[in-house]
């Protein structure tokens, strides 16, 4: 008996449809896993430090998207009881047309004050896959995150152009499954130069002598002493230092977890709908096959009876 005789009409098409559906479910599962791991990595990142930015909306970007954070404010933050370290930073969106609000998928240029150790408790040392990380005294060099490097095919020794300035890539990072994967890290003085290139108003204020280079910070990462409650310390900074935006690590973590729950529910709903459609398609095929077989048997039986008569 041929294979065609064993398979009812339309069966192969349905099998192909089910196969596509199963492949889609597998892809959705992988996507859900990646999103969950990405949010978990972001959760670990934000729980490792207190992010502080200048009040208002400036060229800064990232977790606080703030304006100018002057050196005097950084000194005030450092004097708050419970603060262990304050690292001035300059965060600039790679593309100025993109939103400056919180997003873990945004590509950023992050300038670090290398005279201060990384205050993030969970990422005190970022994992370097090739080359090295930034060192004190570096100028004109960059370290790029895994996704940032992959999208531009960058490796150690490559040239990276940012706002007309060329940087030599001295290191690429391993995947962290969180925000640093899409960062380009440079020395803070290089980031300040990029900021001045972008913001004509800032250039005017800086040229008038009312600002020094040490005042050109979009934010700071704050570390806490052992035994200190980071949320309580963040609120203490918020209440004692005026003119700053303070991100409460626990609150930001809650927002990230809520995002995870939303995406998980969405993907689960899509998967459940796919299962229902696939099940209905399969049951329809089986029912059609059974009725077709019954009808064929009835026709065969009638033909035999006619021949007997």
PDB file of C-alpha atoms in Angstrom:
ATOM      1  CA  UNK A   1       0.000   0.000   0.000  1.00  0.00           C
ATOM      2  CA  UNK A   2       1.426   3.426  -0.928  1.00  0.00           C
ATOM      3  CA  UNK A   3       2.110   6.205   1.582  1.00  0.00           C
ATOM      4  CA  UNK A   4      -0.465   8.349  -0.180  1.00  0.00           C
ATOM      5  CA  UNK A   5      -3.118   5.742   0.554  1.00  0.00           C
ATOM      6  CA  UNK A   6      -2.207   5.738   4.243  1.00  0.00           C
ATOM      7  CA  UNK A   7      -2.402   9.529   4.582  1.00  0.00           C
ATOM      8  CA  UNK A   8      -5.768  11.235   4.122  1.00  0.00           C
ATOM      9  CA  UNK A   9      -5.939  14.355   2.016  1.00  0.00           C
ATOM     10  CA  UNK A  10      -4.775  17.513   3.836  1.00  0.00           C
ATOM     11  CA  UNK A  11      -2.918  15.496   6.476  1.00  0.00           C
ATOM     12  CA  UNK A  12       0.554  16.519   5.307  1.00  0.00           C
ATOM     13  CA  UNK A  13      -0.433  20.184   5.298  1.00  0.00           C
ATOM     14  CA  UNK A  14      -1.695  19.876   8.875  1.00  0.00           C
ATOM     15  CA  UNK A  15       1.464  18.101   9.998  1.00  0.00           C
ATOM     16  CA  UNK A  16       3.505  20.940   8.529  1.00  0.00           C
ATOM     17  CA  UNK A  17       1.284  23.457  10.325  1.00  0.00           C
ATOM     18  CA  UNK A  18       1.738  21.661  13.636  1.00  0.00           C
ATOM     19  CA  UNK A  19       5.506  21.513  13.072  1.00  0.00           C
ATOM     20  CA  UNK A  20       5.584  25.250  12.477  1.00  0.00           C
ATOM     21  CA  UNK A  21       3.493  25.767  15.597  1.00  0.00           C
ATOM     22  CA  UNK A  22       5.838  23.654  17.711  1.00  0.00           C
ATOM     23  CA  UNK A  23       8.828  25.554  16.337  1.00  0.00           C
ATOM     24  CA  UNK A  24       7.089  28.793  17.243  1.00  0.00           C
ATOM     25  CA  UNK A  25       6.449  27.565  20.787  1.00  0.00           C
ATOM     26  CA  UNK A  26      10.103  26.592  21.166  1.00  0.00           C
ATOM     27  CA  UNK A  27      11.148  30.036  19.921  1.00  0.00           C
ATOM     28  CA  UNK A  28       8.735  31.700  22.358  1.00  0.00           C
ATOM     29  CA  UNK A  29      10.147  29.606  25.189  1.00  0.00           C
ATOM     30  CA  UNK A  30      13.689  30.633  24.293  1.00  0.00           C
ATOM     31  CA  UNK A  31      12.616  34.259  24.069  1.00  0.00           C
ATOM     32  CA  UNK A  32      10.928  34.088  27.466  1.00  0.00           C
ATOM     33  CA  UNK A  33      14.053  32.540  28.983  1.00  0.00           C
ATOM     34  CA  UNK A  34      16.271  35.243  27.475  1.00  0.00           C
ATOM     35  CA  UNK A  35      14.006  38.040  28.695  1.00  0.00           C
ATOM     36  CA  UNK A  36      13.878  36.527  32.187  1.00  0.00           C
ATOM     37  CA  UNK A  37      17.655  36.174  32.352  1.00  0.00           C
ATOM     38  CA  UNK A  38      18.110  39.697  31.010  1.00  0.00           C
ATOM     39  CA  UNK A  39      15.782  41.155  33.637  1.00  0.00           C
ATOM     40  CA  UNK A  40      17.433  39.075  36.370  1.00  0.00           C
ATOM     41  CA  UNK A  41      20.834  40.400  35.301  1.00  0.00           C
ATOM     42  CA  UNK A  42      19.477  43.949  35.335  1.00  0.00           C
ATOM     43  CA  UNK A  43      17.971  43.313  38.755  1.00  0.00           C
ATOM     44  CA  UNK A  44      21.372  42.201  40.056  1.00  0.00           C
ATOM     45  CA  UNK A  45      23.004  45.266  38.510  1.00  0.00           C
ATOM     46  CA  UNK A  46      20.623  47.856  39.992  1.00  0.00           C
ATOM     47  CA  UNK A  47      20.671  46.196  43.419  1.00  0.00           C
ATOM     48  CA  UNK A  48      24.466  46.562  43.516  1.00  0.00           C
ATOM     49  CA  UNK A  49      24.573  50.364  43.636  1.00  0.00           C
ATOM     50  CA  UNK A  50      22.620  53.536  44.297  1.00  0.00           C
ATOM     51  CA  UNK A  51      22.372  55.665  41.143  1.00  0.00           C
ATOM     52  CA  UNK A  52      22.280  59.434  41.629  1.00  0.00           C
ATOM     53  CA  UNK A  53      21.901  62.093  38.926  1.00  0.00           C
ATOM     54  CA  UNK A  54      21.599  65.814  38.684  1.00  0.00           C
ATOM     55  CA  UNK A  55      18.147  67.315  38.919  1.00  0.00           C
ATOM     56  CA  UNK A  56      16.316  67.874  35.631  1.00  0.00           C
ATOM     57  CA  UNK A  57      16.609  66.342  32.186  1.00  0.00           C
ATOM     58  CA  UNK A  58      19.877  66.872  30.423  1.00  0.00           C
ATOM     59  CA  UNK A  59      22.066  64.971  27.969  1.00  0.00           C
ATOM     60  CA  UNK A  60      22.550  62.268  30.583  1.00  0.00           C
ATOM     61  CA  UNK A  61      20.897  58.906  30.144  1.00  0.00           C
ATOM     62  CA  UNK A  62      20.407  55.572  31.829  1.00  0.00           C
ATOM     63  CA  UNK A  63      18.747  54.759  35.121  1.00  0.00           C
ATOM     64  CA  UNK A  64      18.109  58.369  36.193  1.00  0.00           C
ATOM     65  CA  UNK A  65      18.386  60.321  32.909  1.00  0.00           C
ATOM     66  CA  UNK A  66      19.387  63.376  34.885  1.00  0.00           C
ATOM     67  CA  UNK A  67      21.082  66.658  34.186  1.00  0.00           C
ATOM     68  CA  UNK A  68      24.299  68.102  35.589  1.00  0.00           C
ATOM     69  CA  UNK A  69      25.695  66.702  38.847  1.00  0.00           C
ATOM     70  CA  UNK A  70      28.359  69.118  40.057  1.00  0.00           C
ATOM     71  CA  UNK A  71      31.417  68.115  42.051  1.00  0.00           C
ATOM     72  CA  UNK A  72      30.096  69.949  45.114  1.00  0.00           C
ATOM     73  CA  UNK A  73      27.017  67.685  45.116  1.00  0.00           C
ATOM     74  CA  UNK A  74      29.231  64.608  44.776  1.00  0.00           C
ATOM     75  CA  UNK A  75      31.204  65.800  47.817  1.00  0.00           C
ATOM     76  CA  UNK A  76      27.931  66.234  49.757  1.00  0.00           C
ATOM     77  CA  UNK A  77      26.852  62.699  48.843  1.00  0.00           C
ATOM     78  CA  UNK A  78      30.207  61.320  49.999  1.00  0.00           C
ATOM     79  CA  UNK A  79      29.669  62.917  53.427  1.00  0.00           C
ATOM     80  CA  UNK A  80      26.303  61.240  54.012  1.00  0.00           C
ATOM     81  CA  UNK A  81      26.652  58.641  56.806  1.00  0.00           C
ATOM     82  CA  UNK A  82      26.766  55.112  55.380  1.00  0.00           C
ATOM     83  CA  UNK A  83      28.271  56.057  52.006  1.00  0.00           C
ATOM     84  CA  UNK A  84      31.440  54.085  51.215  1.00  0.00           C
ATOM     85  CA  UNK A  85      32.324  55.407  47.748  1.00  0.00           C
ATOM     86  CA  UNK A  86      31.008  57.743  45.058  1.00  0.00           C
ATOM     87  CA  UNK A  87      32.122  57.308  41.454  1.00  0.00           C
ATOM     88  CA  UNK A  88      31.349  60.255  39.155  1.00  0.00           C
ATOM     89  CA  UNK A  89      30.055  59.165  35.762  1.00  0.00           C
ATOM     90  CA  UNK A  90      28.970  60.587  32.432  1.00  0.00           C
ATOM     91  CA  UNK A  91      26.223  58.623  30.666  1.00  0.00           C
ATOM     92  CA  UNK A  92      25.440  59.634  27.100  1.00  0.00           C
ATOM     93  CA  UNK A  93      23.006  57.946  24.721  1.00  0.00           C
ATOM     94  CA  UNK A  94      24.849  56.686  21.667  1.00  0.00           C
ATOM     95  CA  UNK A  95      22.065  58.093  19.485  1.00  0.00           C
ATOM     96  CA  UNK A  96      20.720  61.407  20.723  1.00  0.00           C
ATOM     97  CA  UNK A  97      17.372  60.732  19.002  1.00  0.00           C
ATOM     98  CA  UNK A  98      16.578  57.801  21.319  1.00  0.00           C
ATOM     99  CA  UNK A  99      14.651  58.161  24.540  1.00  0.00           C
ATOM    100  CA  UNK A 100      16.727  59.092  27.563  1.00  0.00           C
ATOM    101  CA  UNK A 101      14.422  57.318  30.003  1.00  0.00           C
ATOM    102  CA  UNK A 102      15.148  54.018  31.694  1.00  0.00           C
ATOM    103  CA  UNK A 103      15.770  51.169  29.313  1.00  0.00           C
ATOM    104  CA  UNK A 104      18.053  48.185  29.709  1.00  0.00           C
ATOM    105  CA  UNK A 105      18.453  47.841  25.962  1.00  0.00           C
ATOM    106  CA  UNK A 106      19.694  51.358  25.280  1.00  0.00           C
ATOM    107  CA  UNK A 107      23.190  51.764  23.835  1.00  0.00           C
ATOM    108  CA  UNK A 108      25.214  54.175  25.965  1.00  0.00           C
ATOM    109  CA  UNK A 109      28.624  55.727  26.229  1.00  0.00           C
ATOM    110  CA  UNK A 110      29.614  55.484  29.899  1.00  0.00           C
ATOM    111  CA  UNK A 111      32.477  57.597  31.169  1.00  0.00           C
ATOM    112  CA  UNK A 112      33.983  56.380  34.441  1.00  0.00           C
ATOM    113  CA  UNK A 113      36.147  58.214  36.969  1.00  0.00           C
ATOM    114  CA  UNK A 114      38.883  55.579  37.137  1.00  0.00           C
ATOM    115  CA  UNK A 115      40.393  57.091  40.284  1.00  0.00           C
ATOM    116  CA  UNK A 116      37.453  55.576  42.188  1.00  0.00           C
ATOM    117  CA  UNK A 117      36.955  51.778  42.266  1.00  0.00           C
ATOM    118  CA  UNK A 118      33.678  50.429  40.882  1.00  0.00           C
ATOM    119  CA  UNK A 119      31.194  50.825  43.762  1.00  0.00           C
ATOM    120  CA  UNK A 120      28.677  48.276  42.396  1.00  0.00           C
ATOM    121  CA  UNK A 121      28.743  45.386  44.874  1.00  0.00           C
ATOM    122  CA  UNK A 122      27.656  42.821  42.295  1.00  0.00           C
ATOM    123  CA  UNK A 123      29.901  44.074  39.482  1.00  0.00           C
ATOM    124  CA  UNK A 124      33.041  45.360  41.181  1.00  0.00           C
ATOM    125  CA  UNK A 125      35.002  43.915  38.265  1.00  0.00           C
ATOM    126  CA  UNK A 126      33.332  43.536  34.885  1.00  0.00           C
ATOM    127  CA  UNK A 127      34.251  40.253  33.145  1.00  0.00           C
ATOM    128  CA  UNK A 128      36.713  40.899  30.308  1.00  0.00           C
ATOM    129  CA  UNK A 129      36.643  38.402  27.446  1.00  0.00           C
ATOM    130  CA  UNK A 130      39.589  39.827  25.505  1.00  0.00           C
ATOM    131  CA  UNK A 131      42.118  42.553  26.160  1.00  0.00           C
ATOM    132  CA  UNK A 132      41.795  44.553  29.376  1.00  0.00           C
ATOM    133  CA  UNK A 133      39.505  46.946  31.197  1.00  0.00           C
ATOM    134  CA  UNK A 134      40.095  50.682  31.520  1.00  0.00           C
ATOM    135  CA  UNK A 135      42.930  51.841  33.758  1.00  0.00           C
ATOM    136  CA  UNK A 136      43.647  55.125  35.498  1.00  0.00           C
ATOM    137  CA  UNK A 137      45.296  57.543  33.081  1.00  0.00           C
ATOM    138  CA  UNK A 138      43.720  56.028  29.953  1.00  0.00           C
ATOM    139  CA  UNK A 139      42.695  58.465  27.235  1.00  0.00           C
ATOM    140  CA  UNK A 140      41.387  57.774  23.735  1.00  0.00           C
ATOM    141  CA  UNK A 141      40.630  54.117  24.427  1.00  0.00           C
ATOM    142  CA  UNK A 142      37.388  52.217  24.968  1.00  0.00           C
ATOM    143  CA  UNK A 143      36.122  48.916  26.347  1.00  0.00           C
ATOM    144  CA  UNK A 144      32.918  47.645  24.753  1.00  0.00           C
ATOM    145  CA  UNK A 145      30.181  45.319  25.962  1.00  0.00           C
ATOM    146  CA  UNK A 146      29.477  41.989  24.285  1.00  0.00           C
ATOM    147  CA  UNK A 147      26.386  43.077  22.304  1.00  0.00           C
ATOM    148  CA  UNK A 148      27.920  46.448  21.429  1.00  0.00           C
ATOM    149  CA  UNK A 149      30.988  44.696  20.015  1.00  0.00           C
ATOM    150  CA  UNK A 150      29.013  42.018  18.159  1.00  0.00           C
ATOM    151  CA  UNK A 151      26.718  44.506  16.405  1.00  0.00           C
ATOM    152  CA  UNK A 152      29.723  46.458  15.087  1.00  0.00           C
ATOM    153  CA  UNK A 153      32.186  43.561  14.687  1.00  0.00           C
ATOM    154  CA  UNK A 154      34.600  45.191  17.085  1.00  0.00           C
ATOM    155  CA  UNK A 155      37.565  43.424  18.626  1.00  0.00           C
ATOM    156  CA  UNK A 156      40.711  44.416  20.499  1.00  0.00           C
ATOM    157  CA  UNK A 157      42.607  46.870  18.313  1.00  0.00           C
ATOM    158  CA  UNK A 158      39.560  48.054  16.352  1.00  0.00           C
ATOM    159  CA  UNK A 159      38.796  51.756  15.909  1.00  0.00           C
ATOM    160  CA  UNK A 160      35.518  53.071  17.310  1.00  0.00           C
ATOM    161  CA  UNK A 161      34.242  56.483  16.217  1.00  0.00           C
ATOM    162  CA  UNK A 162      32.009  58.386  18.639  1.00  0.00           C
ATOM    163  CA  UNK A 163      30.787  61.849  17.675  1.00  0.00           C
ATOM    164  CA  UNK A 164      33.767  62.355  15.383  1.00  0.00           C
ATOM    165  CA  UNK A 165      36.330  61.216  17.969  1.00  0.00           C
ATOM    166  CA  UNK A 166      38.195  57.961  17.341  1.00  0.00           C
ATOM    167  CA  UNK A 167      38.844  55.511  20.172  1.00  0.00           C
ATOM    168  CA  UNK A 168      40.986  52.393  20.154  1.00  0.00           C
ATOM    169  CA  UNK A 169      39.215  49.319  21.538  1.00  0.00           C
ATOM    170  CA  UNK A 170      41.452  47.815  24.232  1.00  0.00           C
ATOM    171  CA  UNK A 171      38.982  45.293  25.615  1.00  0.00           C
ATOM    172  CA  UNK A 172      35.706  43.493  25.024  1.00  0.00           C
ATOM    173  CA  UNK A 173      33.508  42.184  27.830  1.00  0.00           C
ATOM    174  CA  UNK A 174      31.887  38.826  28.385  1.00  0.00           C
ATOM    175  CA  UNK A 175      28.105  38.727  28.352  1.00  0.00           C
ATOM    176  CA  UNK A 176      26.560  39.936  31.584  1.00  0.00           C
ATOM    177  CA  UNK A 177      22.965  39.630  30.286  1.00  0.00           C
ATOM    178  CA  UNK A 178      22.245  43.137  31.482  1.00  0.00           C
ATOM    179  CA  UNK A 179      22.848  46.803  30.645  1.00  0.00           C
ATOM    180  CA  UNK A 180      26.697  46.773  30.312  1.00  0.00           C
ATOM    181  CA  UNK A 181      26.407  44.447  27.311  1.00  0.00           C
ATOM    182  CA  UNK A 182      25.353  47.490  25.275  1.00  0.00           C
ATOM    183  CA  UNK A 183      27.803  50.019  26.752  1.00  0.00           C
ATOM    184  CA  UNK A 184      30.977  51.590  25.420  1.00  0.00           C
ATOM    185  CA  UNK A 185      33.164  52.432  28.431  1.00  0.00           C
ATOM    186  CA  UNK A 186      35.606  55.340  28.221  1.00  0.00           C
ATOM    187  CA  UNK A 187      37.534  57.486  30.689  1.00  0.00           C
ATOM    188  CA  UNK A 188      35.382  60.211  32.203  1.00  0.00           C
ATOM    189  CA  UNK A 189      37.478  63.026  30.681  1.00  0.00           C
ATOM    190  CA  UNK A 190      36.895  61.563  27.211  1.00  0.00           C
ATOM    191  CA  UNK A 191      33.157  61.354  27.950  1.00  0.00           C
ATOM    192  CA  UNK A 192      33.177  64.973  29.112  1.00  0.00           C
ATOM    193  CA  UNK A 193      34.731  66.003  25.801  1.00  0.00           C
ATOM    194  CA  UNK A 194      31.991  64.118  23.938  1.00  0.00           C
ATOM    195  CA  UNK A 195      29.352  65.821  26.076  1.00  0.00           C
ATOM    196  CA  UNK A 196      30.769  69.253  25.258  1.00  0.00           C
ATOM    197  CA  UNK A 197      30.707  68.349  21.551  1.00  0.00           C
ATOM    198  CA  UNK A 198      27.002  67.549  21.762  1.00  0.00           C
ATOM    199  CA  UNK A 199      25.624  70.312  23.953  1.00  0.00           C
ATOM    200  CA  UNK A 200      26.228  73.890  22.691  1.00  0.00           C
ATOM    201  CA  UNK A 201      24.524  75.385  25.765  1.00  0.00           C
ATOM    202  CA  UNK A 202      26.851  73.472  28.044  1.00  0.00           C
ATOM    203  CA  UNK A 203      29.808  74.792  26.068  1.00  0.00           C
ATOM    204  CA  UNK A 204      28.610  78.377  26.640  1.00  0.00           C
ATOM    205  CA  UNK A 205      28.186  77.826  30.384  1.00  0.00           C
ATOM    206  CA  UNK A 206      31.529  76.048  30.605  1.00  0.00           C
ATOM    207  CA  UNK A 207      33.249  78.801  28.602  1.00  0.00           C
ATOM    208  CA  UNK A 208      31.838  81.482  30.905  1.00  0.00           C
ATOM    209  CA  UNK A 209      33.853  79.983  33.751  1.00  0.00           C
ATOM    210  CA  UNK A 210      30.901  79.026  35.926  1.00  0.00           C
ATOM    211  CA  UNK A 211      31.709  75.332  35.542  1.00  0.00           C
ATOM    212  CA  UNK A 212      34.909  73.331  35.917  1.00  0.00           C
ATOM    213  CA  UNK A 213      35.635  70.003  34.226  1.00  0.00           C
ATOM    214  CA  UNK A 214      35.006  68.213  37.531  1.00  0.00           C
ATOM    215  CA  UNK A 215      31.435  69.580  37.426  1.00  0.00           C
ATOM    216  CA  UNK A 216      30.674  67.832  34.128  1.00  0.00           C
ATOM    217  CA  UNK A 217      28.984  64.712  35.490  1.00  0.00           C
ATOM    218  CA  UNK A 218      25.570  63.371  34.552  1.00  0.00           C
ATOM    219  CA  UNK A 219      25.420  61.089  37.568  1.00  0.00           C
ATOM    220  CA  UNK A 220      27.270  58.989  40.084  1.00  0.00           C
ATOM    221  CA  UNK A 221      27.285  55.421  41.356  1.00  0.00           C
ATOM    222  CA  UNK A 222      27.181  55.204  45.138  1.00  0.00           C
ATOM    223  CA  UNK A 223      28.363  52.266  47.237  1.00  0.00           C
ATOM    224  CA  UNK A 224      27.438  51.654  50.864  1.00  0.00           C
ATOM    225  CA  UNK A 225      29.237  50.434  53.958  1.00  0.00           C
ATOM    226  CA  UNK A 226      28.832  46.835  55.209  1.00  0.00           C
ATOM    227  CA  UNK A 227      25.620  46.325  57.136  1.00  0.00           C
ATOM    228  CA  UNK A 228      23.980  49.414  55.635  1.00  0.00           C
ATOM    229  CA  UNK A 229      20.477  49.155  54.131  1.00  0.00           C
ATOM    230  CA  UNK A 230      20.868  50.523  50.568  1.00  0.00           C
ATOM    231  CA  UNK A 231      17.222  51.621  50.303  1.00  0.00           C
ATOM    232  CA  UNK A 232      17.432  53.475  53.621  1.00  0.00           C
ATOM    233  CA  UNK A 233      20.718  55.075  52.543  1.00  0.00           C
ATOM    234  CA  UNK A 234      19.217  56.134  49.207  1.00  0.00           C
ATOM    235  CA  UNK A 235      16.352  57.843  51.036  1.00  0.00           C
ATOM    236  CA  UNK A 236      18.849  59.481  53.411  1.00  0.00           C
ATOM    237  CA  UNK A 237      20.755  60.900  50.430  1.00  0.00           C
ATOM    238  CA  UNK A 238      17.465  62.053  48.933  1.00  0.00           C
ATOM    239  CA  UNK A 239      16.490  63.907  52.112  1.00  0.00           C
ATOM    240  CA  UNK A 240      19.870  65.443  52.973  1.00  0.00           C
ATOM    241  CA  UNK A 241      21.295  66.381  49.562  1.00  0.00           C
ATOM    242  CA  UNK A 242      19.137  68.784  47.597  1.00  0.00           C
ATOM    243  CA  UNK A 243      18.938  69.100  43.838  1.00  0.00           C
ATOM    244  CA  UNK A 244      19.592  65.459  42.956  1.00  0.00           C
ATOM    245  CA  UNK A 245      17.583  62.523  41.637  1.00  0.00           C
ATOM    246  CA  UNK A 246      18.148  59.344  43.635  1.00  0.00           C
ATOM    247  CA  UNK A 247      17.135  55.891  42.439  1.00  0.00           C
ATOM    248  CA  UNK A 248      15.987  53.580  45.232  1.00  0.00           C
ATOM    249  CA  UNK A 249      17.497  50.153  44.387  1.00  0.00           C
ATOM    250  CA  UNK A 250      14.594  48.181  45.865  1.00  0.00           C
ATOM    251  CA  UNK A 251      11.972  50.196  43.985  1.00  0.00           C
ATOM    252  CA  UNK A 252      13.817  49.868  40.676  1.00  0.00           C
ATOM    253  CA  UNK A 253      14.191  46.134  41.287  1.00  0.00           C
ATOM    254  CA  UNK A 254      10.429  45.874  41.849  1.00  0.00           C
ATOM    255  CA  UNK A 255       9.755  47.644  38.542  1.00  0.00           C
ATOM    256  CA  UNK A 256      12.070  45.233  36.722  1.00  0.00           C
ATOM    257  CA  UNK A 257      10.364  42.216  38.285  1.00  0.00           C
ATOM    258  CA  UNK A 258       6.963  43.574  37.293  1.00  0.00           C
ATOM    259  CA  UNK A 259       8.274  43.881  33.740  1.00  0.00           C
ATOM    260  CA  UNK A 260       9.342  40.238  33.885  1.00  0.00           C
ATOM    261  CA  UNK A 261       5.886  39.181  35.056  1.00  0.00           C
ATOM    262  CA  UNK A 262       4.219  41.116  32.232  1.00  0.00           C
ATOM    263  CA  UNK A 263       6.417  39.619  29.505  1.00  0.00           C
ATOM    264  CA  UNK A 264       6.089  36.131  30.958  1.00  0.00           C
ATOM    265  CA  UNK A 265       2.294  36.401  31.048  1.00  0.00           C
ATOM    266  CA  UNK A 266       2.232  37.742  27.489  1.00  0.00           C
ATOM    267  CA  UNK A 267       4.400  34.926  26.141  1.00  0.00           C
ATOM    268  CA  UNK A 268       2.435  32.329  28.122  1.00  0.00           C
ATOM    269  CA  UNK A 269      -0.796  33.628  26.603  1.00  0.00           C
ATOM    270  CA  UNK A 270       0.631  33.471  23.094  1.00  0.00           C
ATOM    271  CA  UNK A 271       1.888  29.933  23.727  1.00  0.00           C
ATOM    272  CA  UNK A 272      -1.459  28.806  25.129  1.00  0.00           C
ATOM    273  CA  UNK A 273      -3.255  30.251  22.112  1.00  0.00           C
ATOM    274  CA  UNK A 274      -0.847  28.390  19.822  1.00  0.00           C
ATOM    275  CA  UNK A 275      -1.551  25.125  21.656  1.00  0.00           C
ATOM    276  CA  UNK A 276      -5.312  25.622  21.352  1.00  0.00           C
ATOM    277  CA  UNK A 277      -5.063  26.353  17.623  1.00  0.00           C
ATOM    278  CA  UNK A 278      -2.750  23.398  17.101  1.00  0.00           C
ATOM    279  CA  UNK A 279      -5.031  21.107  19.089  1.00  0.00           C
ATOM    280  CA  UNK A 280      -8.095  22.188  17.128  1.00  0.00           C
ATOM    281  CA  UNK A 281      -6.239  21.692  13.859  1.00  0.00           C
ATOM    282  CA  UNK A 282      -5.116  18.207  14.911  1.00  0.00           C
ATOM    283  CA  UNK A 283      -8.573  17.197  16.116  1.00  0.00           C
ATOM    284  CA  UNK A 284     -10.105  18.503  12.892  1.00  0.00           C
ATOM    285  CA  UNK A 285      -7.639  16.453  10.841  1.00  0.00           C
ATOM    286  CA  UNK A 286      -8.265  13.281  12.860  1.00  0.00           C
ATOM    287  CA  UNK A 287     -12.056  13.734  12.628  1.00  0.00           C
ATOM    288  CA  UNK A 288     -11.863  14.325   8.883  1.00  0.00           C
ATOM    289  CA  UNK A 289      -9.650  11.263   8.469  1.00  0.00           C
ATOM    290  CA  UNK A 290     -12.058   9.057  10.459  1.00  0.00           C
ATOM    291  CA  UNK A 291     -15.118  10.208   8.491  1.00  0.00           C
ATOM    292  CA  UNK A 292     -13.240   9.802   5.215  1.00  0.00           C
ATOM    293  CA  UNK A 293     -12.285   6.246   6.164  1.00  0.00           C
ATOM    294  CA  UNK A 294     -15.875   5.448   7.208  1.00  0.00           C
ATOM    295  CA  UNK A 295     -17.196   6.836   3.949  1.00  0.00           C
ATOM    296  CA  UNK A 296     -14.607   4.906   1.936  1.00  0.00           C
ATOM    297  CA  UNK A 297     -15.506   1.671   3.762  1.00  0.00           C
ATOM    298  CA  UNK A 298     -19.190   2.275   3.046  1.00  0.00           C
ATOM    299  CA  UNK A 299     -18.458   2.821  -0.658  1.00  0.00           C
ATOM    300  CA  UNK A 300     -16.304  -0.331  -0.772  1.00  0.00           C
ATOM    301  CA  UNK A 301     -19.004  -2.356   0.966  1.00  0.00           C
ATOM    302  CA  UNK A 302     -21.660  -1.115  -1.450  1.00  0.00           C
ATOM    303  CA  UNK A 303     -19.455  -2.026  -4.415  1.00  0.00           C
ATOM    304  CA  UNK A 304     -18.962  -5.537  -3.064  1.00  0.00           C
ATOM    305  CA  UNK A 305     -22.727  -5.963  -2.547  1.00  0.00           C
ATOM    306  CA  UNK A 306     -23.410  -4.775  -6.095  1.00  0.00           C
ATOM    307  CA  UNK A 307     -20.910  -7.275  -7.483  1.00  0.00           C
ATOM    308  CA  UNK A 308     -22.441 -10.092  -5.419  1.00  0.00           C
ATOM    309  CA  UNK A 309     -25.914  -9.326  -6.727  1.00  0.00           C
TER     310      UNK A 309
END
